[in-house]
Amino acid sequence: MIIYGIWTFLAAVLAFIISAVTGKYLIPFLHKLNFGQTIKDIGPSWHKEKQGTPIMGGIMFIVAITIVTIISTLVYIFAGDKFITVYFADIQREVVFIFAGLGLALANGLIGFIDDYTKAVKKRNLGLKAYQKLVLQFAVAIIYLVVLSAAGYGTSTYIPFAGSVDLGFFYYILSAILIVGIVNAVNLTDGVDGLVGSVTFFVAVTFMLIASRLYYLGVTALSAAVAGACLGFLVWNFHPAKVFMGDTGSLFLGGMVCGLAFAVNMPILLLPVGIIYICEMLSVVLQVGYFKLTHGKRLFKMSPIHHHFEMCGWSEVKIVTVFSLITAAFGVLSFLLVLFGYSV
């Protein structure tokens, strides 16, 4: 178990180093290409000073997570049983879910890249249209689920204290909606320096602990890599940000978070673990619905909810700190649910 812990630690450290070092070279390159953020006129007025900050910074943690995932998984496949004393997991299952999850994240990241590239070239805040994104995202989610089904993994999901539940065909419908919903919720959370990176760090740490508890050793290393890569990105993205992750990064992280939840066969944990993502998304839905029902009145000063707190006078650092602590608290709750509510 000591070697197992060292291996997980090395995955996090290597991902951190790759992500942080990539930023040193990526940011000047993005400046050279003039790929800067265009700030919305309807946003907080003080965000105008961020005009021109490079986007597509998510590339740095995408590179880090991809490299470390490939290395750690290959080590797990070919040498895991030689140096890890606790070796109960189904390696084949883990490998399928790890690479399917990575594929889900990369495909969503590609959608985000197309969106960011369109914004950068046309020098406007709008990239792909909403319906175009949704069509592509649902297509990616369906392909992901088809891959898992073709690999022989059925429609059962584990719910703490309830056990394994077979949802039948509804599993695919609910899973596709959940994946697309979370991916877009993570995207909506990206609006304050360091927010998505910080929140996702705690989400990844939570899944690392859960995967470790279930002896999914490959998934544990993957989760550690996501956590480390997010910290490496925060070196450049924490307030005041020198680069934004863009849709390239936020959609990738959304796919990656979903991949981790499905890898431990408990996608339902996305609800408590991703509480901030969900609150951000619900704030937009409620704002739009309330605005239409009341013919112009607003429920929040601005949505997503992090902008509401900005308009109330909270600093970006305070928002990131509070939202991260909330995520950490719900992460602890989620881990306890698995610790006491999971039985083989």
PDB file of N, CA and C in Angstrom, residues 4 20 49 52 57 62 116-117 119 121 135 232 272 293:
ATOM      1  N   TYR A   4       1.724   1.846  -3.498  1.00  0.00           N
ATOM      2  CA  TYR A   4       0.497   2.319  -4.145  1.00  0.00           C
ATOM      3  C   TYR A   4       0.313   3.815  -3.906  1.00  0.00           C
ATOM      4  N   ALA A  20       1.993  22.899 -15.344  1.00  0.00           N
ATOM      5  CA  ALA A  20       2.587  24.201 -15.026  1.00  0.00           C
ATOM      6  C   ALA A  20       3.658  24.605 -16.034  1.00  0.00           C
ATOM      7  N   GLU A  49     -11.287  44.693 -17.769  1.00  0.00           N
ATOM      8  CA  GLU A  49      -9.820  44.736 -17.691  1.00  0.00           C
ATOM      9  C   GLU A  49      -9.196  43.395 -18.076  1.00  0.00           C
ATOM     10  N   GLY A  52      -8.672  40.481 -23.674  1.00  0.00           N
ATOM     11  CA  GLY A  52      -7.422  40.120 -24.330  1.00  0.00           C
ATOM     12  C   GLY A  52      -6.616  39.051 -23.629  1.00  0.00           C
ATOM     13  N   GLY A  57      -6.271  28.019 -22.506  1.00  0.00           N
ATOM     14  CA  GLY A  57      -5.272  27.595 -21.532  1.00  0.00           C
ATOM     15  C   GLY A  57      -5.512  26.184 -21.024  1.00  0.00           C
ATOM     16  N   ILE A  62      -4.929  19.448 -20.274  1.00  0.00           N
ATOM     17  CA  ILE A  62      -5.313  18.353 -21.165  1.00  0.00           C
ATOM     18  C   ILE A  62      -4.083  17.532 -21.526  1.00  0.00           C
ATOM     19  N   ASP A 116     -13.798  27.895 -29.000  1.00  0.00           N
ATOM     20  CA  ASP A 116     -12.794  28.914 -28.665  1.00  0.00           C
ATOM     21  C   ASP A 116     -12.118  29.465 -29.914  1.00  0.00           C
ATOM     22  N   TYR A 117     -11.807  28.588 -30.846  1.00  0.00           N
ATOM     23  CA  TYR A 117     -11.126  29.011 -32.067  1.00  0.00           C
ATOM     24  C   TYR A 117     -12.020  29.963 -32.868  1.00  0.00           C
ATOM     25  N   LYS A 119     -14.313  31.908 -31.609  1.00  0.00           N
ATOM     26  CA  LYS A 119     -14.315  33.180 -30.876  1.00  0.00           C
ATOM     27  C   LYS A 119     -13.036  33.970 -31.154  1.00  0.00           C
ATOM     28  N   VAL A 121     -10.884  33.784 -33.682  1.00  0.00           N
ATOM     29  CA  VAL A 121     -10.727  34.237 -35.064  1.00  0.00           C
ATOM     30  C   VAL A 121     -11.687  35.376 -35.390  1.00  0.00           C
ATOM     31  N   VAL A 135     -25.989  19.233 -29.791  1.00  0.00           N
ATOM     32  CA  VAL A 135     -26.009  18.101 -30.720  1.00  0.00           C
ATOM     33  C   VAL A 135     -24.693  17.338 -30.648  1.00  0.00           C
ATOM     34  N   GLY A 232      -1.558  22.660 -11.369  1.00  0.00           N
ATOM     35  CA  GLY A 232      -0.578  23.226 -12.293  1.00  0.00           C
ATOM     36  C   GLY A 232      -1.171  24.351 -13.121  1.00  0.00           C
ATOM     37  N   PRO A 272     -23.858  15.113  -5.371  1.00  0.00           N
ATOM     38  CA  PRO A 272     -23.236  15.800  -4.226  1.00  0.00           C
ATOM     39  C   PRO A 272     -21.834  16.329  -4.514  1.00  0.00           C
ATOM     40  N   LEU A 293     -41.261  34.434 -16.725  1.00  0.00           N
ATOM     41  CA  LEU A 293     -42.543  34.375 -16.022  1.00  0.00           C
ATOM     42  C   LEU A 293     -42.976  35.736 -15.492  1.00  0.00           C
TER      43      LEU A 293
END
